[in-house]
PDB file of C-alpha atoms (C1' of nucleotides) in Angstrom:
ATOM      1  CA  MET A  27      -0.021   0.078  -0.013  1.00  0.00           C
ATOM      2  CA  PRO A  28       1.843   2.889  -1.338  1.00  0.00           C
ATOM      3  CA  GLU A  29       2.407   5.635   1.460  1.00  0.00           C
ATOM      4  CA  LEU A  30       4.769   8.750   1.130  1.00  0.00           C
ATOM      5  CA  PRO A  31       7.997   6.708   0.917  1.00  0.00           C
ATOM      6  CA  GLU A  32       6.708   4.271  -1.666  1.00  0.00           C
ATOM      7  CA  VAL A  33       5.264   7.071  -3.768  1.00  0.00           C
ATOM      8  CA  GLU A  34       8.545   9.018  -3.485  1.00  0.00           C
ATOM      9  CA  THR A  35      10.490   5.990  -4.606  1.00  0.00           C
ATOM     10  CA  ILE A  36       8.112   5.389  -7.529  1.00  0.00           C
ATOM     11  CA  VAL A  37       8.343   9.170  -8.509  1.00  0.00           C
ATOM     12  CA  ARG A  38      12.191   9.052  -8.503  1.00  0.00           C
ATOM     13  CA  GLY A  39      12.042   5.990 -10.824  1.00  0.00           C
ATOM     14  CA  LEU A  40       9.472   7.602 -13.149  1.00  0.00           C
ATOM     15  CA  GLU A  41      11.479  10.914 -13.374  1.00  0.00           C
ATOM     16  CA  LYS A  42      14.590   9.112 -14.616  1.00  0.00           C
ATOM     17  CA  LYS A  43      12.729   7.050 -17.217  1.00  0.00           C
ATOM     18  CA  LEU A  44       9.843   9.249 -18.318  1.00  0.00           C
ATOM     19  CA  GLY A  45      11.279  12.652 -18.422  1.00  0.00           C
ATOM     20  CA  GLY A  46      10.751  14.117 -21.767  1.00  0.00           C
ATOM     21  CA  ALA A  47       8.677  11.187 -23.011  1.00  0.00           C
ATOM     22  CA  ILE A  48       5.628  11.893 -25.049  1.00  0.00           C
ATOM     23  CA  ILE A  49       2.319  10.043 -24.675  1.00  0.00           C
ATOM     24  CA  SER A  50       0.885   8.905 -27.927  1.00  0.00           C
ATOM     25  CA  THR A  51      -2.074   6.678 -26.840  1.00  0.00           C
ATOM     26  CA  VAL A  52      -4.280   5.865 -23.753  1.00  0.00           C
ATOM     27  CA  ARG A  53      -6.219   2.736 -23.233  1.00  0.00           C
ATOM     28  CA  GLU A  54      -8.432   2.124 -20.246  1.00  0.00           C
ATOM     29  CA  LEU A  55      -8.827  -1.559 -19.863  1.00  0.00           C
ATOM     30  CA  ARG A  56     -11.267  -1.326 -16.988  1.00  0.00           C
ATOM     31  CA  ASP A  57     -13.959   1.254 -16.340  1.00  0.00           C
ATOM     32  CA  GLY A  58     -13.746   3.604 -13.488  1.00  0.00           C
ATOM     33  CA  MET A  59      -9.975   4.043 -13.112  1.00  0.00           C
ATOM     34  CA  VAL A  60     -10.048   7.405 -14.851  1.00  0.00           C
ATOM     35  CA  GLU A  61     -11.752   9.938 -12.754  1.00  0.00           C
ATOM     36  CA  GLY A  62     -12.858  13.649 -13.316  1.00  0.00           C
ATOM     37  CA  ASP A  63     -13.206  15.076 -16.766  1.00  0.00           C
ATOM     38  CA  ARG A  64     -12.859  11.709 -18.699  1.00  0.00           C
ATOM     39  CA  GLU A  65     -13.497  13.344 -22.117  1.00  0.00           C
ATOM     40  CA  ARG A  66     -10.633  15.748 -21.578  1.00  0.00           C
ATOM     41  CA  PHE A  67      -8.448  13.056 -20.272  1.00  0.00           C
ATOM     42  CA  PHE A  68      -8.635  10.928 -23.446  1.00  0.00           C
ATOM     43  CA  ALA A  69      -8.491  14.080 -25.668  1.00  0.00           C
ATOM     44  CA  ALA A  70      -5.753  15.859 -24.025  1.00  0.00           C
ATOM     45  CA  LEU A  71      -3.126  13.020 -23.337  1.00  0.00           C
ATOM     46  CA  PRO A  72      -1.994  12.069 -26.787  1.00  0.00           C
ATOM     47  CA  GLY A  73       0.695  14.366 -27.830  1.00  0.00           C
ATOM     48  CA  SER A  74       1.493  15.532 -24.333  1.00  0.00           C
ATOM     49  CA  GLN A  75       5.097  15.464 -23.167  1.00  0.00           C
ATOM     50  CA  ILE A  76       6.006  14.483 -19.637  1.00  0.00           C
ATOM     51  CA  ARG A  77       8.151  17.172 -18.104  1.00  0.00           C
ATOM     52  CA  GLU A  78       8.693  15.903 -14.632  1.00  0.00           C
ATOM     53  CA  ALA A  79       7.501  13.366 -12.219  1.00  0.00           C
ATOM     54  CA  ARG A  80       6.670  14.725  -8.642  1.00  0.00           C
ATOM     55  CA  ARG A  81       4.918  13.720  -5.590  1.00  0.00           C
ATOM     56  CA  ARG A  82       2.317  15.458  -3.259  1.00  0.00           C
ATOM     57  CA  GLY A  83       1.308  13.427  -0.336  1.00  0.00           C
ATOM     58  CA  LYS A  84       0.544  10.032  -1.701  1.00  0.00           C
ATOM     59  CA  LEU A  85      -0.235  11.364  -5.157  1.00  0.00           C
ATOM     60  CA  VAL A  86       2.055  10.813  -8.160  1.00  0.00           C
ATOM     61  CA  LEU A  87       2.095  13.903 -10.456  1.00  0.00           C
ATOM     62  CA  LEU A  88       3.364  13.935 -14.062  1.00  0.00           C
ATOM     63  CA  SER A  89       3.526  17.472 -15.273  1.00  0.00           C
ATOM     64  CA  LEU A  90       2.518  17.597 -18.940  1.00  0.00           C
ATOM     65  CA  VAL A  91       2.941  20.182 -21.753  1.00  0.00           C
ATOM     66  CA  ASN A  92       1.370  19.798 -25.088  1.00  0.00           C
ATOM     67  CA  PRO A  93       2.926  21.946 -27.727  1.00  0.00           C
ATOM     68  CA  ARG A  94       0.569  21.067 -30.471  1.00  0.00           C
ATOM     69  CA  ALA A  95      -2.496  22.040 -28.508  1.00  0.00           C
ATOM     70  CA  LYS A  96      -3.277  25.553 -27.498  1.00  0.00           C
ATOM     71  CA  THR A  97      -4.762  24.286 -24.252  1.00  0.00           C
ATOM     72  CA  GLN A  98      -3.333  25.098 -20.798  1.00  0.00           C
ATOM     73  CA  ASP A  99      -0.825  22.705 -19.221  1.00  0.00           C
ATOM     74  CA  GLU A 100      -2.048  19.865 -17.377  1.00  0.00           C
ATOM     75  CA  THR A 101      -0.958  17.406 -14.587  1.00  0.00           C
ATOM     76  CA  LEU A 102      -1.531  13.743 -14.942  1.00  0.00           C
ATOM     77  CA  VAL A 103      -2.301  12.501 -11.242  1.00  0.00           C
ATOM     78  CA  PHE A 104      -2.432   9.080  -9.900  1.00  0.00           C
ATOM     79  CA  HIS A 105      -3.510   7.770  -6.533  1.00  0.00           C
ATOM     80  CA  LEU A 106      -2.337   4.246  -6.200  1.00  0.00           C
ATOM     81  CA  ARG A 107      -4.408   3.533  -3.049  1.00  0.00           C
ATOM     82  CA  MET A 108      -4.070   0.064  -1.764  1.00  0.00           C
ATOM     83  CA  SER A 109      -2.500  -1.871  -4.656  1.00  0.00           C
ATOM     84  CA  GLY A 110      -1.717   0.466  -7.439  1.00  0.00           C
ATOM     85  CA  ALA A 111       1.659   0.363  -9.379  1.00  0.00           C
ATOM     86  CA  LEU A 112       3.144   2.324 -12.243  1.00  0.00           C
ATOM     87  CA  LEU A 113       5.543   0.342 -14.408  1.00  0.00           C
ATOM     88  CA  VAL A 114       7.547   1.443 -17.315  1.00  0.00           C
ATOM     89  CA  ARG A 115       7.613  -1.357 -19.840  1.00  0.00           C
ATOM     90  CA  GLU A 116       9.134  -2.228 -23.127  1.00  0.00           C
ATOM     91  CA  LYS A 117       7.379  -1.931 -26.599  1.00  0.00           C
ATOM     92  CA  ASP A 118       6.211  -5.523 -26.822  1.00  0.00           C
ATOM     93  CA  ALA A 119       5.238  -6.072 -23.131  1.00  0.00           C
ATOM     94  CA  LEU A 120       1.717  -7.473 -22.615  1.00  0.00           C
ATOM     95  CA  PRO A 121      -0.801  -6.420 -19.980  1.00  0.00           C
ATOM     96  CA  ASP A 122      -1.759  -8.832 -17.249  1.00  0.00           C
ATOM     97  CA  ALA A 123      -5.079  -9.375 -15.587  1.00  0.00           C
ATOM     98  CA  HIS A 124      -4.370  -6.435 -13.287  1.00  0.00           C
ATOM     99  CA  THR A 125      -3.262  -3.742 -15.814  1.00  0.00           C
ATOM    100  CA  ARG A 126      -5.930  -1.147 -15.814  1.00  0.00           C
ATOM    101  CA  VAL A 127      -4.712   1.657 -17.999  1.00  0.00           C
ATOM    102  CA  ILE A 128      -1.918   1.606 -20.684  1.00  0.00           C
ATOM    103  CA  PHE A 129      -0.137   4.798 -21.801  1.00  0.00           C
ATOM    104  CA  GLY A 130       1.659   4.179 -24.917  1.00  0.00           C
ATOM    105  CA  LEU A 131       4.756   6.344 -25.456  1.00  0.00           C
ATOM    106  CA  GLU A 132       6.027   7.770 -28.887  1.00  0.00           C
ATOM    107  CA  ASP A 133       9.409   5.801 -28.431  1.00  0.00           C
ATOM    108  CA  GLY A 134       7.507   2.600 -28.195  1.00  0.00           C
ATOM    109  CA  ARG A 135       7.630   2.091 -24.476  1.00  0.00           C
ATOM    110  CA  GLN A 136       4.491   1.781 -22.427  1.00  0.00           C
ATOM    111  CA  LEU A 137       3.461   3.052 -18.999  1.00  0.00           C
ATOM    112  CA  PHE A 138       1.351   0.465 -17.200  1.00  0.00           C
ATOM    113  CA  PHE A 139      -1.152   1.496 -14.469  1.00  0.00           C
ATOM    114  CA  ASP A 140      -1.676  -1.874 -12.758  1.00  0.00           C
ATOM    115  CA  ASP A 141      -4.000  -2.206  -9.745  1.00  0.00           C
ATOM    116  CA  VAL A 142      -5.187  -5.529  -8.235  1.00  0.00           C
ATOM    117  CA  ARG A 143      -8.031  -4.121  -6.151  1.00  0.00           C
ATOM    118  CA  THR A 144      -8.885  -1.273  -8.563  1.00  0.00           C
ATOM    119  CA  PHE A 145      -9.209   1.384  -5.764  1.00  0.00           C
ATOM    120  CA  GLY A 146      -6.518   3.457  -7.483  1.00  0.00           C
ATOM    121  CA  ILE A 147      -7.463   6.256  -9.770  1.00  0.00           C
ATOM    122  CA  CYS A 148      -5.881   8.660 -12.267  1.00  0.00           C
ATOM    123  CA  ARG A 149      -7.080  11.970 -13.589  1.00  0.00           C
ATOM    124  CA  LEU A 150      -6.108  15.278 -15.223  1.00  0.00           C
ATOM    125  CA  LEU A 151      -5.694  18.253 -13.096  1.00  0.00           C
ATOM    126  CA  ASN A 152      -5.471  21.899 -14.386  1.00  0.00           C
ATOM    127  CA  GLU A 153      -5.256  25.090 -12.382  1.00  0.00           C
ATOM    128  CA  LYS A 154      -9.130  25.291 -12.197  1.00  0.00           C
ATOM    129  CA  GLU A 155      -9.626  21.937 -10.942  1.00  0.00           C
ATOM    130  CA  LYS A 156      -7.026  22.421  -8.171  1.00  0.00           C
ATOM    131  CA  GLU A 157      -9.724  24.579  -6.676  1.00  0.00           C
ATOM    132  CA  THR A 158     -12.592  22.163  -7.237  1.00  0.00           C
ATOM    133  CA  TRP A 159     -11.192  18.685  -6.593  1.00  0.00           C
ATOM    134  CA  PRO A 160     -11.820  18.326  -2.800  1.00  0.00           C
ATOM    135  CA  PHE A 161      -8.996  15.884  -2.208  1.00  0.00           C
ATOM    136  CA  TRP A 162      -6.458  18.207  -3.803  1.00  0.00           C
ATOM    137  CA  LYS A 163      -7.857  21.371  -2.355  1.00  0.00           C
ATOM    138  CA  ASN A 164      -8.053  20.019   1.233  1.00  0.00           C
ATOM    139  CA  LEU A 165      -4.640  18.114   1.192  1.00  0.00           C
ATOM    140  CA  GLY A 166      -2.744  18.989   4.388  1.00  0.00           C
ATOM    141  CA  PRO A 167       1.026  19.924   4.581  1.00  0.00           C
ATOM    142  CA  GLU A 168       3.967  17.710   3.662  1.00  0.00           C
ATOM    143  CA  PRO A 169       5.340  16.056   6.814  1.00  0.00           C
ATOM    144  CA  LEU A 170       8.972  16.341   5.690  1.00  0.00           C
ATOM    145  CA  GLU A 171       8.667  20.050   5.132  1.00  0.00           C
ATOM    146  CA  ILE A 172       6.481  21.406   7.807  1.00  0.00           C
ATOM    147  CA  SER A 173       7.784  23.633  10.656  1.00  0.00           C
ATOM    148  CA  GLN A 174       7.496  22.473  14.312  1.00  0.00           C
ATOM    149  CA  LYS A 175       5.173  25.529  14.896  1.00  0.00           C
ATOM    150  CA  ASP A 176       2.894  24.561  12.062  1.00  0.00           C
ATOM    151  CA  PHE A 177       2.984  20.906  13.193  1.00  0.00           C
ATOM    152  CA  ASP A 178       1.957  21.647  16.747  1.00  0.00           C
ATOM    153  CA  ALA A 179      -0.953  23.711  15.471  1.00  0.00           C
ATOM    154  CA  LEU A 180      -2.332  20.719  13.650  1.00  0.00           C
ATOM    155  CA  PHE A 181      -2.697  18.887  17.005  1.00  0.00           C
ATOM    156  CA  ALA A 182      -3.452  21.811  19.445  1.00  0.00           C
ATOM    157  CA  ARG A 183      -7.267  22.047  19.197  1.00  0.00           C
ATOM    158  CA  ALA A 184      -7.966  18.474  17.939  1.00  0.00           C
ATOM    159  CA  LYS A 185      -9.704  16.081  20.418  1.00  0.00           C
ATOM    160  CA  ARG A 186      -9.343  13.149  18.053  1.00  0.00           C
ATOM    161  CA  PRO A 187      -6.853  10.341  18.685  1.00  0.00           C
ATOM    162  CA  VAL A 188      -3.369  11.309  17.427  1.00  0.00           C
ATOM    163  CA  LYS A 189      -3.387   8.243  14.943  1.00  0.00           C
ATOM    164  CA  SER A 190      -6.569   9.404  13.470  1.00  0.00           C
ATOM    165  CA  LEU A 191      -5.083  12.836  12.882  1.00  0.00           C
ATOM    166  CA  LEU A 192      -1.849  11.374  11.309  1.00  0.00           C
ATOM    167  CA  LEU A 193      -3.974   9.258   8.936  1.00  0.00           C
ATOM    168  CA  ASP A 194      -6.247  12.170   7.945  1.00  0.00           C
ATOM    169  CA  GLN A 195      -4.864  13.484   4.669  1.00  0.00           C
ATOM    170  CA  THR A 196      -6.590  16.934   5.303  1.00  0.00           C
ATOM    171  CA  VAL A 197      -4.526  17.169   8.430  1.00  0.00           C
ATOM    172  CA  ILE A 198      -1.150  16.033   7.146  1.00  0.00           C
ATOM    173  CA  ALA A 199      -0.435  14.433   3.686  1.00  0.00           C
ATOM    174  CA  GLY A 200       1.296  11.091   2.916  1.00  0.00           C
ATOM    175  CA  ILE A 201       1.194   9.199   6.113  1.00  0.00           C
ATOM    176  CA  GLY A 202      -0.660   5.831   6.033  1.00  0.00           C
ATOM    177  CA  ASN A 203      -1.250   2.921   8.577  1.00  0.00           C
ATOM    178  CA  ILE A 204       2.232   1.596   8.555  1.00  0.00           C
ATOM    179  CA  TYR A 205       4.090   4.879   9.129  1.00  0.00           C
ATOM    180  CA  ALA A 206       1.628   6.147  11.514  1.00  0.00           C
ATOM    181  CA  ASP A 207       2.102   3.147  13.899  1.00  0.00           C
ATOM    182  CA  GLU A 208       5.863   3.153  13.372  1.00  0.00           C
ATOM    183  CA  SER A 209       6.090   6.934  14.099  1.00  0.00           C
ATOM    184  CA  LEU A 210       3.948   6.628  17.251  1.00  0.00           C
ATOM    185  CA  PHE A 211       6.139   3.864  18.572  1.00  0.00           C
ATOM    186  CA  ARG A 212       9.334   5.936  17.952  1.00  0.00           C
ATOM    187  CA  ALA A 213       7.794   8.835  19.609  1.00  0.00           C
ATOM    188  CA  ALA A 214       6.477   6.678  22.487  1.00  0.00           C
ATOM    189  CA  ILE A 215       2.958   8.029  22.197  1.00  0.00           C
ATOM    190  CA  HIS A 216      -0.192   6.024  22.543  1.00  0.00           C
ATOM    191  CA  PRO A 217      -2.214   5.869  19.338  1.00  0.00           C
ATOM    192  CA  LEU A 218      -5.354   7.038  21.335  1.00  0.00           C
ATOM    193  CA  SER A 219      -3.842  10.072  22.949  1.00  0.00           C
ATOM    194  CA  PRO A 220      -5.943  13.095  21.920  1.00  0.00           C
ATOM    195  CA  GLY A 221      -4.069  15.392  19.873  1.00  0.00           C
ATOM    196  CA  CYS A 222      -4.686  18.381  22.201  1.00  0.00           C
ATOM    197  CA  ALA A 223      -3.303  16.425  25.083  1.00  0.00           C
ATOM    198  CA  LEU A 224       0.221  16.247  23.447  1.00  0.00           C
ATOM    199  CA  THR A 225       2.681  18.516  25.268  1.00  0.00           C
ATOM    200  CA  LYS A 226       5.190  20.602  23.285  1.00  0.00           C
ATOM    201  CA  PRO A 227       8.171  18.270  24.020  1.00  0.00           C
ATOM    202  CA  ARG A 228       6.024  15.201  22.971  1.00  0.00           C
ATOM    203  CA  LEU A 229       4.893  17.012  19.612  1.00  0.00           C
ATOM    204  CA  LYS A 230       8.624  17.716  18.886  1.00  0.00           C
ATOM    205  CA  LYS A 231       9.370  14.209  19.433  1.00  0.00           C
ATOM    206  CA  LEU A 232       6.470  13.049  17.202  1.00  0.00           C
ATOM    207  CA  ARG A 233       7.415  15.339  14.420  1.00  0.00           C
ATOM    208  CA  GLU A 234      11.020  14.088  14.595  1.00  0.00           C
ATOM    209  CA  ALA A 235       9.871  10.392  14.669  1.00  0.00           C
ATOM    210  CA  VAL A 236       7.677  11.046  11.612  1.00  0.00           C
ATOM    211  CA  LYS A 237      10.463  12.641   9.683  1.00  0.00           C
ATOM    212  CA  GLU A 238      12.886   9.912  10.657  1.00  0.00           C
ATOM    213  CA  VAL A 239      10.643   6.971   9.802  1.00  0.00           C
ATOM    214  CA  LEU A 240       9.747   8.542   6.471  1.00  0.00           C
ATOM    215  CA  ALA A 241      13.317   9.427   5.625  1.00  0.00           C
ATOM    216  CA  GLU A 242      14.690   5.983   6.532  1.00  0.00           C
ATOM    217  CA  ALA A 243      11.897   4.304   4.617  1.00  0.00           C
ATOM    218  CA  ILE A 244      12.669   6.519   1.530  1.00  0.00           C
ATOM    219  CA  GLU A 245      16.283   5.464   1.931  1.00  0.00           C
ATOM    220  CA  GLN A 246      15.257   1.820   1.810  1.00  0.00           C
ATOM    221  CA  CYS A 247      13.044   2.510  -1.301  1.00  0.00           C
ATOM    222  CA  GLY A 248       9.854   2.011   0.713  1.00  0.00           C
ATOM    223  CA  SER A 249       8.289  -1.036   2.240  1.00  0.00           C
ATOM    224  CA  SER A 250       7.120  -4.065   0.204  1.00  0.00           C
ATOM    225  CA  ILE A 251       4.325  -5.911   1.854  1.00  0.00           C
ATOM    226  CA  ARG A 252       2.042  -7.949  -0.505  1.00  0.00           C
ATOM    227  CA  ASN A 253       2.373  -6.325  -3.995  1.00  0.00           C
ATOM    228  CA  TYR A 254       4.036  -2.921  -3.795  1.00  0.00           C
ATOM    229  CA  ARG A 255       6.547  -2.456  -6.533  1.00  0.00           C
ATOM    230  CA  ASP A 256       8.400   0.612  -7.905  1.00  0.00           C
ATOM    231  CA  ALA A 257       8.545   1.818 -11.568  1.00  0.00           C
ATOM    232  CA  ASN A 258      11.203  -0.784 -12.258  1.00  0.00           C
ATOM    233  CA  GLY A 259       9.267  -3.594 -10.581  1.00  0.00           C
ATOM    234  CA  ASN A 260      11.668  -3.639  -7.607  1.00  0.00           C
ATOM    235  CA  ALA A 261      10.598  -4.193  -4.102  1.00  0.00           C
ATOM    236  CA  GLY A 262      11.564  -1.939  -1.157  1.00  0.00           C
ATOM    237  CA  ALA A 263      13.308  -3.066   2.015  1.00  0.00           C
ATOM    238  CA  PHE A 264      11.998  -1.032   4.895  1.00  0.00           C
ATOM    239  CA  GLN A 265       9.518  -3.838   5.975  1.00  0.00           C
ATOM    240  CA  THR A 266      12.542  -5.633   7.758  1.00  0.00           C
ATOM    241  CA  ARG A 267      12.706  -2.445   9.993  1.00  0.00           C
ATOM    242  CA  PHE A 268       9.145  -2.624  11.262  1.00  0.00           C
ATOM    243  CA  ARG A 269       9.046  -2.380  15.074  1.00  0.00           C
ATOM    244  CA  VAL A 270       5.270  -2.678  15.589  1.00  0.00           C
ATOM    245  CA  TYR A 271       3.331  -2.833  12.256  1.00  0.00           C
ATOM    246  CA  GLY A 272       2.168  -6.473  11.709  1.00  0.00           C
ATOM    247  CA  ARG A 273       3.830  -7.652  15.013  1.00  0.00           C
ATOM    248  CA  ALA A 274       0.889  -7.756  17.448  1.00  0.00           C
ATOM    249  CA  GLY A 275       1.382 -10.421  20.155  1.00  0.00           C
ATOM    250  CA  ARG A 276       5.207 -10.508  19.599  1.00  0.00           C
ATOM    251  CA  PRO A 277       7.719  -8.820  21.916  1.00  0.00           C
ATOM    252  CA  CYS A 278       8.578  -5.246  21.865  1.00  0.00           C
ATOM    253  CA  ALA A 279      11.996  -4.797  20.400  1.00  0.00           C
ATOM    254  CA  ARG A 280      12.781  -2.133  22.996  1.00  0.00           C
ATOM    255  CA  CYS A 281      11.377  -3.382  26.226  1.00  0.00           C
ATOM    256  CA  GLY A 282      10.196  -6.955  25.626  1.00  0.00           C
ATOM    257  CA  ALA A 283       6.497  -6.417  26.508  1.00  0.00           C
ATOM    258  CA  THR A 284       3.873  -8.011  24.431  1.00  0.00           C
ATOM    259  CA  LEU A 285       2.878  -5.668  21.536  1.00  0.00           C
ATOM    260  CA  GLU A 286      -0.867  -5.020  21.643  1.00  0.00           C
ATOM    261  CA  GLY A 287      -3.220  -4.962  18.720  1.00  0.00           C
ATOM    262  CA  MET A 288      -6.391  -3.047  18.403  1.00  0.00           C
ATOM    263  CA  ARG A 289      -8.654  -1.382  15.764  1.00  0.00           C
ATOM    264  CA  LEU A 290      -8.902   2.227  15.399  1.00  0.00           C
ATOM    265  CA  ASN A 291     -11.189   3.809  12.625  1.00  0.00           C
ATOM    266  CA  GLY A 292     -11.186   0.340  11.158  1.00  0.00           C
ATOM    267  CA  ARG A 293      -7.424   0.032  10.869  1.00  0.00           C
ATOM    268  CA  SER A 294      -5.394  -2.428  12.478  1.00  0.00           C
ATOM    269  CA  THR A 295      -3.200  -0.652  15.053  1.00  0.00           C
ATOM    270  CA  VAL A 296      -0.168  -2.060  16.947  1.00  0.00           C
ATOM    271  CA  PHE A 297       1.602  -0.450  19.912  1.00  0.00           C
ATOM    272  CA  CYS A 298       3.612  -1.338  22.926  1.00  0.00           C
ATOM    273  CA  PRO A 299       1.597  -0.836  26.122  1.00  0.00           C
ATOM    274  CA  ARG A 300       4.570  -0.144  28.089  1.00  0.00           C
ATOM    275  CA  CYS A 301       6.622   2.235  25.886  1.00  0.00           C
ATOM    276  CA  GLN A 302       3.415   3.951  24.714  1.00  0.00           C
ATOM    277  CA  PRO A 303       1.452   4.543  27.750  1.00  0.00           C
ATOM    278  CA  LEU A 304      -1.853   6.394  27.507  1.00  0.00           C
TER     279      LEU A 304
ATOM    280  C1'  DA B  13     -20.418  19.061  13.508  1.00  0.00           C
ATOM    281  C1'  DC B  14     -17.987  15.267  14.294  1.00  0.00           C
ATOM    282  C1'  DG B  15     -17.016  10.593  14.409  1.00  0.00           C
ATOM    283  C1'  DA B  16     -17.713   5.809  13.809  1.00  0.00           C
ATOM    284  C1'  DG B  17     -18.904   2.172  10.654  1.00  0.00           C
ATOM    285  C1'  DA B  18     -20.022   0.591   5.951  1.00  0.00           C
ATOM    286  C1'  DT B  19     -18.439   0.500   1.265  1.00  0.00           C
ATOM    287  C1'  DC B  20     -15.632  -0.315  -2.911  1.00  0.00           C
ATOM    288  C1'  DC B  21     -12.356  -4.608  -4.582  1.00  0.00           C
ATOM    289  C1'  DT B  22      -9.513  -8.849  -5.166  1.00  0.00           C
ATOM    290  C1'  DG B  23      -5.911 -12.020  -3.393  1.00  0.00           C
ATOM    291  C1'  DT B  24      -4.329 -14.580   0.430  1.00  0.00           C
ATOM    292  C1'  DC B  25      -4.682 -17.431   4.318  1.00  0.00           C
ATOM    293  C1'  DA B  26      -6.589 -19.819   8.333  1.00  0.00           C
ATOM    294  C1'  DG B  27      -9.824 -23.210   9.721  1.00  0.00           C
ATOM    295  C1'  DC B  28     -13.030 -26.738   9.072  1.00  0.00           C
TER     296       DC B  28
ATOM    297  C1'  DT C   4      -9.250 -31.048  -1.266  1.00  0.00           C
ATOM    298  C1'  DG C   5     -12.237 -27.406  -1.543  1.00  0.00           C
ATOM    299  C1'  DC C   6     -14.977 -24.185   0.424  1.00  0.00           C
ATOM    300  C1'  DT C   7     -16.073 -20.205   3.470  1.00  0.00           C
ATOM    301  C1'  DG C   8     -15.067 -16.194   6.007  1.00  0.00           C
ATOM    302  C1'  DA C   9     -11.836 -12.831   7.913  1.00  0.00           C
ATOM    303  C1'  DC C  10      -8.559  -9.655   6.643  1.00  0.00           C
ATOM    304  C1'  DA C  11      -5.635  -6.185   4.157  1.00  0.00           C
ATOM    305  C1'  DG C  12      -6.971  -0.573   4.232  1.00  0.00           C
ATOM    306  C1'  DG C  13      -7.373   4.842   1.594  1.00  0.00           C
ATOM    307  C1'  DA C  14     -10.833   7.631   0.916  1.00  0.00           C
ATOM    308  C1'  DT C  15     -15.772   8.505   0.611  1.00  0.00           C
ATOM    309  C1'  DC C  16     -20.296   8.089   1.823  1.00  0.00           C
ATOM    310  C1'  DT C  17     -24.085   7.351   5.275  1.00  0.00           C
ATOM    311  C1'  DC C  18     -25.987   7.512   9.497  1.00  0.00           C
ATOM    312  C1'  DG C  19     -26.423   8.387  14.553  1.00  0.00           C
TER     313       DG C  19
END
DNA sequence: ACGAGATCCTGTCAGC
DNA sequence: TGCTGACAGGATCTCG
């Protein structure tokens, strides 16, 4: 499930491989993957050149220019959700059962948008839609860039559990279930602690833990559980560093107490009852 | 208004 | 062996 570090890894791969490439064809193999103005999507993409690959939260952004059309510049956006993958394939590569959208490139290569569970979406985004697409408009700040002061303000008046806040993309962008649990463990904060109950020193610890976990995971090219792969089809390595995620019932690496599992907002949540007291 | 729960989807795995 | 149900969970929708 691509979260910020996985998306960052994918984007770095795409930037290397796709910078300057021109899209010639688009084929949606399964309905519902293309969101927003579908008509514009299929009309505007052929002939568009990919200028750069970027990331915002968990979104993959490919900035496009179309020298032939007189339309404004667009951004091709992907949200990979649970099981999406973006794979650069050679000319004669064939789609498999989970390939949902195929972007043919002028040089013959293909960009496959694969997604087993089909929760992922892609869409075009122009300046106007940046004001009207709620997910984009309401997306919170980047955790690797936010100042401590702004970070503190996200939690100061919020009564909700700190983990709910970390997972809320309108509060802070890019953190998912894995890195929320791992960050809270490193900061020694109970997932149910209300945001407003966190003191300044604990918020400082939390921001540092979030940044540290994300940076380490990016260094390891993300975590591969189930089917995550980057643009080259490679797996990440951070899953070997998990201290709590997926480890309920096993001993805490720090203190030896049995890690506890619970459900929060329908998500599996693992924490150490001794290291992360409420 | 806020928050909890259901929903979308498919593959995997445990248990009978 | 083969079936069934639980589970994985990001974002959105519905309901209390």
